[in-house]
Tab-separated table of C-alpha atoms in Angstrom:
chain	number	residue	atom	x	y	z
A	1	MET	CA	-60.076	-41.723	13.263
A	2	GLN	CA	-58.792	-41.422	10.002
A	3	SER	CA	-57.971	-37.860	8.193
A	4	VAL	CA	-59.522	-36.750	4.771
A	5	GLU	CA	-56.740	-35.850	2.211
A	6	VAL	CA	-58.413	-32.676	0.895
A	7	ASP	CA	-58.928	-31.347	-2.844
A	8	ALA	CA	-56.196	-28.240	-2.153
A	9	GLU	CA	-56.328	-27.431	-5.357
A	10	ARG	CA	-60.113	-26.967	-5.435
A	11	VAL	CA	-59.852	-24.991	-2.516
A	12	ILE	CA	-56.806	-22.848	-3.970
A	13	ARG	CA	-59.014	-22.199	-6.907
A	14	GLU	CA	-62.311	-21.134	-5.269
A	15	ILE	CA	-60.998	-18.512	-2.671
A	16	THR	CA	-58.137	-17.140	-5.074
A	17	PRO	CA	-59.657	-13.906	-5.995
A	18	VAL	CA	-59.726	-12.875	-9.874
A	19	LEU	CA	-57.434	-10.030	-10.961
A	20	ASP	CA	-59.211	-7.269	-12.735
A	21	ARG	CA	-58.952	-3.722	-13.433
A	22	SER	CA	-61.718	-2.887	-10.868
A	23	ARG	CA	-59.959	-3.909	-8.037
A	24	HIS	CA	-57.948	-1.343	-6.139
A	25	LYS	CA	-54.915	-1.348	-3.397
A	26	GLY	CA	-55.336	-3.529	-0.577
A	27	GLN	CA	-58.277	-5.584	-1.837
A	28	ALA	CA	-56.212	-8.384	-2.062
A	29	GLY	CA	-54.923	-8.271	1.300
A	30	ASN	CA	-52.949	-6.432	3.653
A	31	ILE	CA	-50.874	-8.417	5.630
A	32	ALA	CA	-48.710	-7.642	8.952
A	33	VAL	CA	-45.800	-9.438	10.290
A	34	ILE	CA	-44.945	-9.180	14.201
A	35	GLY	CA	-41.688	-10.172	14.723
A	36	GLY	CA	-37.840	-9.376	13.842
A	37	CYS	CA	-35.141	-8.783	16.580
A	38	ARG	CA	-31.536	-8.426	16.866
A	39	GLU	CA	-30.688	-11.893	16.208
A	40	TYR	CA	-33.499	-12.838	13.761
A	41	THR	CA	-34.104	-10.743	10.872
A	42	GLY	CA	-34.486	-13.242	8.224
A	43	ALA	CA	-37.901	-15.063	9.458
A	44	PRO	CA	-39.764	-12.207	9.077
A	45	TYR	CA	-38.609	-10.874	5.370
A	46	PHE	CA	-39.008	-14.497	4.514
A	47	ALA	CA	-42.911	-14.361	5.812
A	48	ALA	CA	-43.693	-11.232	4.602
A	49	ILE	CA	-42.352	-11.232	1.278
A	50	SER	CA	-44.029	-14.797	0.795
A	51	ALA	CA	-47.165	-13.168	1.459
A	52	LEU	CA	-46.713	-10.313	-1.595
A	53	LYS	CA	-45.351	-13.280	-3.837
A	54	ILE	CA	-48.669	-15.208	-3.179
A	55	GLY	CA	-50.482	-12.165	-3.942
A	56	ALA	CA	-51.205	-9.764	-1.423
A	57	ASP	CA	-51.143	-6.116	-1.922
A	58	LEU	CA	-49.365	-4.892	0.912
A	59	SER	CA	-46.964	-6.512	3.539
A	60	HIS	CA	-45.973	-4.734	6.942
A	61	VAL	CA	-43.296	-5.958	9.316
A	62	PHE	CA	-43.772	-4.504	12.831
A	63	CYS	CA	-39.872	-5.381	14.506
A	64	THR	CA	-37.426	-3.995	16.714
A	65	LYS	CA	-35.350	-0.829	15.966
A	66	ASP	CA	-32.211	-3.032	15.448
A	67	ALA	CA	-33.888	-5.120	13.335
A	68	ALA	CA	-35.336	-2.413	10.986
A	69	PRO	CA	-32.894	-1.556	8.908
A	70	VAL	CA	-31.499	-4.780	7.968
A	71	ILE	CA	-34.944	-5.962	6.940
A	72	LYS	CA	-35.400	-2.919	4.823
A	73	SER	CA	-32.161	-3.759	3.178
A	74	TYR	CA	-33.576	-7.129	2.252
A	75	SER	CA	-36.387	-5.450	0.175
A	76	SER	CA	-38.078	-2.243	-0.794
A	77	GLU	CA	-41.281	-4.082	-1.343
A	78	LEU	CA	-41.856	-4.264	2.506
A	79	ILE	CA	-43.678	-1.492	4.716
A	80	VAL	CA	-41.064	-1.608	8.060
A	81	HIS	CA	-42.202	-0.452	11.505
A	82	PRO	CA	-39.442	-0.170	13.926
A	83	VAL	CA	-41.428	0.098	16.606
A	84	LEU	CA	-40.710	-2.855	19.199
A	85	GLU	CA	-38.368	-2.751	22.141
A	86	GLU	CA	-36.653	-5.333	23.814
A	87	SER	CA	-35.551	-5.268	27.631
A	88	TYR	CA	-32.233	-4.346	27.216
A	89	SER	CA	-33.121	-0.850	25.755
A	90	VAL	CA	-35.872	0.047	28.499
A	91	ARG	CA	-35.064	0.830	32.145
A	92	GLU	CA	-37.500	-0.764	34.767
A	93	GLU	CA	-39.359	2.397	35.507
A	94	ASP	CA	-40.109	3.157	31.871
A	95	LYS	CA	-41.536	-0.045	30.570
A	96	LYS	CA	-45.234	0.839	31.514
A	97	ASN	CA	-45.116	3.837	28.983
A	98	ILE	CA	-42.713	2.154	26.402
A	99	SER	CA	-45.422	-0.523	26.469
A	100	SER	CA	-48.258	2.103	25.754
A	101	LYS	CA	-46.229	3.680	23.328
A	102	VAL	CA	-45.864	-0.049	21.207
A	103	LEU	CA	-49.177	-0.695	21.548
A	104	ALA	CA	-50.401	2.595	20.346
A	105	GLU	CA	-47.930	2.717	17.526
A	106	VAL	CA	-49.271	-0.703	16.270
A	107	GLY	CA	-52.949	0.007	17.191
A	108	LYS	CA	-53.092	2.800	15.058
A	109	TRP	CA	-52.556	0.462	12.190
A	110	LEU	CA	-54.640	-2.480	13.121
A	111	GLU	CA	-57.673	-2.251	11.722
A	112	ARG	CA	-56.253	-1.914	8.027
A	113	PHE	CA	-54.718	-5.418	8.251
A	114	ASP	CA	-56.469	-8.843	7.176
A	115	CYS	CA	-54.245	-10.983	8.999
A	116	LEU	CA	-51.322	-10.952	11.344
A	117	VAL	CA	-48.073	-13.315	11.249
A	118	ILE	CA	-47.127	-13.350	14.864
A	119	GLY	CA	-43.925	-14.832	15.627
A	120	PRO	CA	-41.205	-15.145	12.547
A	121	GLY	CA	-38.029	-13.863	14.291
A	122	LEU	CA	-39.462	-12.621	17.381
A	123	GLY	CA	-37.269	-13.966	20.190
A	124	ARG	CA	-37.992	-14.669	23.355
A	125	ASP	CA	-37.260	-11.481	25.454
A	126	PRO	CA	-39.795	-11.071	28.116
A	127	PHE	CA	-40.645	-7.428	27.665
A	128	LEU	CA	-40.917	-7.857	23.968
A	129	LEU	CA	-43.368	-10.956	24.419
A	130	ASP	CA	-45.414	-8.929	27.208
A	131	CYS	CA	-46.004	-6.248	24.341
A	132	VAL	CA	-47.327	-8.959	21.712
A	133	SER	CA	-49.333	-10.456	24.014
A	134	GLU	CA	-51.025	-7.346	24.076
A	135	ILE	CA	-51.124	-6.865	20.562
A	136	ILE	CA	-52.673	-10.407	20.221
A	137	ARG	CA	-55.414	-9.404	22.749
A	138	HIS	CA	-56.307	-6.186	20.404
A	139	ALA	CA	-56.441	-8.231	17.251
A	140	ARG	CA	-58.599	-10.481	18.939
A	141	LYS	CA	-61.252	-7.840	20.178
A	142	SER	CA	-60.647	-6.581	16.600
A	143	ASN	CA	-61.787	-9.524	14.914
A	144	ILE	CA	-58.434	-10.018	12.878
A	145	PRO	CA	-56.981	-13.414	12.244
A	146	ILE	CA	-53.986	-14.385	13.217
A	147	VAL	CA	-51.259	-16.815	12.272
A	148	ILE	CA	-49.024	-17.855	15.125
A	149	ASP	CA	-45.573	-19.636	14.352
A	150	GLY	CA	-41.930	-19.635	15.888
A	151	ASP	CA	-41.473	-17.815	18.879
A	152	GLY	CA	-45.142	-17.010	18.938
A	153	LEU	CA	-45.849	-20.471	19.336
A	154	PHE	CA	-43.684	-20.417	22.612
A	155	LEU	CA	-45.787	-17.344	23.877
A	156	VAL	CA	-49.125	-19.029	23.414
A	157	THR	CA	-47.960	-22.177	24.703
A	158	ASN	CA	-47.245	-20.524	28.063
A	159	HIS	CA	-49.982	-18.490	27.826
A	160	LEU	CA	-52.870	-20.420	26.279
A	161	GLU	CA	-55.099	-17.802	26.963
A	162	LEU	CA	-54.110	-15.569	24.517
A	163	VAL	CA	-55.754	-17.862	21.479
A	164	SER	CA	-58.268	-20.352	23.331
A	165	GLY	CA	-61.266	-20.074	21.753
A	166	TYR	CA	-60.634	-17.722	18.982
A	167	ALA	CA	-61.815	-19.069	15.595
A	168	LEU	CA	-59.736	-17.177	13.507
A	169	ALA	CA	-56.460	-18.209	15.126
A	170	VAL	CA	-54.233	-20.748	13.596
A	171	LEU	CA	-51.157	-22.293	14.874
A	172	THR	CA	-48.224	-23.813	12.991
A	173	PRO	CA	-46.126	-26.099	14.982
A	174	ASN	CA	-43.008	-28.065	13.784
A	175	VAL	CA	-42.516	-31.285	15.521
A	176	ASN	CA	-40.747	-29.810	18.650
A	177	GLU	CA	-43.267	-27.086	18.786
A	178	TYR	CA	-46.111	-29.390	18.639
A	179	LYS	CA	-44.352	-31.711	21.425
A	180	ARG	CA	-44.469	-28.760	23.552
A	181	LEU	CA	-48.268	-27.860	22.908
A	182	VAL	CA	-49.036	-31.358	23.534
A	183	GLN	CA	-47.315	-31.986	26.932
A	184	LYS	CA	-48.705	-28.366	27.929
A	185	VAL	CA	-52.412	-29.022	26.985
A	186	LEU	CA	-52.772	-32.652	26.900
A	187	SER	CA	-50.189	-33.210	29.473
A	188	SER	CA	-49.243	-36.330	27.358
A	189	GLU	CA	-46.739	-37.055	24.598
A	190	VAL	CA	-47.213	-36.934	21.078
A	191	ASN	CA	-49.276	-40.053	19.678
A	192	ASN	CA	-47.605	-40.691	16.559
A	193	GLU	CA	-49.935	-44.131	16.576
A	194	ASP	CA	-53.345	-42.102	16.097
A	195	PRO	CA	-52.000	-38.726	15.218
A	196	VAL	CA	-55.417	-37.413	13.536
A	197	GLU	CA	-57.370	-37.944	17.121
A	198	GLN	CA	-54.385	-36.360	18.791
A	199	VAL	CA	-54.511	-33.365	16.857
A	200	LEU	CA	-58.419	-33.316	16.775
A	201	THR	CA	-58.127	-33.619	20.567
A	202	LEU	CA	-55.711	-30.875	21.140
A	203	SER	CA	-57.440	-28.337	18.910
A	204	LYS	CA	-60.882	-29.163	21.037
A	205	GLN	CA	-58.891	-28.658	24.241
A	206	ILE	CA	-57.665	-25.054	22.920
A	207	GLY	CA	-61.346	-24.275	22.286
A	208	GLY	CA	-61.222	-24.928	18.534
A	209	VAL	CA	-58.270	-22.720	17.294
A	210	THR	CA	-56.731	-24.259	14.307
A	211	ILE	CA	-53.860	-26.367	14.231
A	212	LEU	CA	-51.405	-27.416	11.127
A	213	ARG	CA	-49.296	-29.787	12.260
A	214	LYS	CA	-46.183	-29.887	9.834
A	215	GLY	CA	-44.727	-33.050	8.943
A	216	LYS	CA	-44.755	-35.625	6.387
A	217	SER	CA	-48.347	-35.205	5.890
A	218	ASP	CA	-49.476	-31.532	7.334
A	219	LEU	CA	-52.702	-32.254	9.573
A	220	ILE	CA	-55.048	-29.199	9.884
A	221	SER	CA	-57.968	-29.419	12.651
A	222	ASP	CA	-60.111	-27.174	14.360
A	223	GLY	CA	-61.320	-29.901	16.705
A	224	ASP	CA	-64.478	-30.444	14.157
A	225	THR	CA	-62.620	-32.044	11.477
A	226	VAL	CA	-59.171	-33.011	10.547
A	227	LYS	CA	-57.786	-32.450	6.896
A	228	SER	CA	-54.703	-33.725	5.451
A	229	VAL	CA	-52.581	-32.292	2.902
A	230	SER	CA	-50.061	-34.860	1.338
A	231	ILE	CA	-48.887	-33.056	-1.693
A	232	TYR	CA	-45.243	-33.815	-2.368
A	233	GLY	CA	-42.602	-31.333	-1.469
A	234	SER	CA	-38.983	-31.163	-1.324
A	235	PRO	CA	-36.541	-33.332	0.967
A	236	ARG	CA	-34.246	-30.325	1.477
A	237	ARG	CA	-35.234	-28.925	4.816
A	238	CYS	CA	-33.370	-25.443	4.651
A	239	GLY	CA	-34.406	-23.143	7.393
A	240	GLY	CA	-37.589	-20.262	6.684
A	241	GLN	CA	-39.454	-22.987	4.994
A	242	GLY	CA	-41.785	-22.251	7.964
A	243	ASP	CA	-41.895	-18.537	7.499
A	244	ILE	CA	-43.013	-19.343	3.823
A	245	LEU	CA	-46.000	-21.084	5.054
A	246	SER	CA	-47.161	-18.514	7.651
A	247	GLY	CA	-46.839	-15.698	5.240
A	248	SER	CA	-48.801	-18.011	2.661
A	249	VAL	CA	-51.682	-19.272	5.493
A	250	ALA	CA	-52.240	-15.418	6.124
A	251	VAL	CA	-52.897	-14.731	2.586
A	252	PHE	CA	-55.205	-17.511	1.976
A	253	LEU	CA	-56.968	-17.283	4.874
A	254	SER	CA	-57.820	-13.498	4.274
A	255	TRP	CA	-58.968	-14.172	0.937
A	256	ALA	CA	-61.297	-17.350	1.975
A	257	ARG	CA	-62.701	-14.802	4.883
A	258	GLN	CA	-63.398	-12.564	1.975
A	259	HIS	CA	-64.819	-15.124	-0.399
A	260	ILE	CA	-67.037	-16.622	2.172
A	261	GLU	CA	-68.430	-13.288	3.103
A	262	ALA	CA	-69.366	-12.498	-0.655
A	263	ALA	CA	-70.208	-15.896	-1.976
A	264	GLY	CA	-73.433	-16.263	0.371
A	265	PRO	CA	-74.849	-19.530	0.732
A	266	ASP	CA	-74.601	-21.013	-2.547
A	267	SER	CA	-70.766	-21.539	-2.552
A	268	TYR	CA	-69.660	-24.824	-1.342
A	269	LEU	CA	-67.240	-23.207	1.134
A	270	SER	CA	-69.989	-21.298	2.624
A	271	SER	CA	-70.401	-23.441	5.721
A	272	LYS	CA	-66.655	-23.835	6.058
A	273	ASN	CA	-63.880	-22.483	8.387
A	274	PRO	CA	-61.725	-20.048	6.813
A	275	ALA	CA	-58.776	-20.511	9.350
A	276	VAL	CA	-58.997	-24.080	8.221
A	277	LEU	CA	-59.014	-23.262	4.064
A	278	GLY	CA	-56.586	-20.947	4.471
A	279	SER	CA	-54.172	-23.670	6.153
A	280	ILE	CA	-55.020	-25.966	3.672
A	281	ALA	CA	-54.152	-23.765	0.841
A	282	GLY	CA	-51.110	-22.399	2.058
A	283	SER	CA	-49.940	-25.832	3.018
A	284	ALA	CA	-50.125	-27.026	-0.739
A	285	MET	CA	-49.042	-23.737	-1.970
A	286	MET	CA	-45.755	-24.230	0.336
A	287	ARG	CA	-45.202	-27.711	-0.843
A	288	LYS	CA	-45.664	-27.342	-4.467
A	289	ALA	CA	-43.465	-24.261	-4.163
A	290	ALA	CA	-40.811	-26.204	-2.658
A	291	SER	CA	-40.925	-29.177	-5.328
A	292	LEU	CA	-40.594	-27.077	-7.934
A	293	ALA	CA	-37.496	-25.170	-6.915
A	294	PHE	CA	-35.969	-28.601	-5.950
A	295	SER	CA	-36.626	-29.664	-9.484
A	296	ASN	CA	-34.207	-26.852	-10.572
A	297	LYS	CA	-32.141	-26.442	-7.766
A	298	LYS	CA	-31.346	-29.868	-5.977
A	299	ARG	CA	-29.325	-29.891	-2.982
A	300	SER	CA	-28.407	-26.077	-3.110
A	301	THR	CA	-32.277	-25.723	-3.041
A	302	VAL	CA	-32.678	-22.801	-0.098
A	303	THR	CA	-35.770	-20.714	1.102
A	304	GLY	CA	-35.383	-17.847	-1.740
A	305	ASP	CA	-35.500	-20.258	-4.490
A	306	ILE	CA	-38.959	-21.665	-2.771
A	307	ILE	CA	-40.137	-18.107	-2.068
A	308	GLU	CA	-39.518	-17.554	-6.317
A	309	CYS	CA	-41.490	-20.371	-6.811
A	310	LEU	CA	-44.624	-19.403	-5.205
A	311	GLY	CA	-46.207	-17.354	-8.233
A	312	LYS	CA	-45.891	-20.053	-10.762
A	313	SER	CA	-46.920	-22.412	-8.425
A	314	LEU	CA	-49.957	-20.605	-7.659
A	315	GLU	CA	-50.413	-19.936	-11.835
A	316	ASP	CA	-50.289	-23.700	-12.509
A	317	ILE	CA	-53.483	-24.109	-10.377
A	318	CYS	CA	-55.080	-20.979	-11.090
A	319	PRO	CA	-54.167	-18.741	-13.561
A	320	ALA	CA	-54.323	-14.936	-12.896
A	321	GLY	CA	-58.011	-14.018	-13.817
A	322	SER	CA	-59.955	-17.434	-13.921
A	323	CYS	CA	-60.304	-18.166	-10.329
A	324	SER	CA	-62.972	-17.606	-7.622
A	325	LEU	CA	-65.160	-19.458	-9.856
């Protein structure tokens, strides 16, 4: 089976909302990142600020108390909630009560969000992962899309029931994360001879979740089809690019869902999966921004340079006020 190289720019133009004076705060997206702990504060920042730079109106980070002051210091644009807890700060007899408080704090915000990004900078603390498992279950019950990256993939690979059969879930594995996922689900090794068939089978086995397999060409499958995004990006592989991708996919997924609901049957996207559309658009946007950043900074390109190129990259494809046509 062969993948289909998709017209990613057409998808971006179709789903990106027009900017006009009648819109109000929140209509262009309210995104939340669940991640950030003592060791990792950059990843949730990169994902959350990328969502804003793409065009979301509001971007939140739910992190541990230790991580919150650091993430807040990076940008005043983000709404930071220091509500998550790690095992070291919770006594065994208090875990049930603390877990309930964490879920209640996140839960009172949940219905406001158009998409969750779960995993950037999350870490692998067992108590923290248990709390995040419950957040995923609550999001799923509320039909909120979720993009899972980083340590969120570690969590769901070991607990596939969290996402299995959920059509609004996107998994964004890199080469090592994909290898673990294939070993867990298919009980086999990665097949680079027929990667298209394997990613299709993998998605089917997890109940039709969308998988964005990162690589030289990004392969995107929901178990029904496989799309490829091969736009050239950058030879620089600095850390943090996956976080940009997850934040970007979250925004485009929410826009695709809004567009499909508003456009009705006349749109050529009306029968499409918003999770696949969001993955296509996010992949292409990340690659274009990385290419632009590298053209300016060459070997010194870092994640912040790519983030600063997101706005221009989107504007080049879809000038403000002219999209969703």
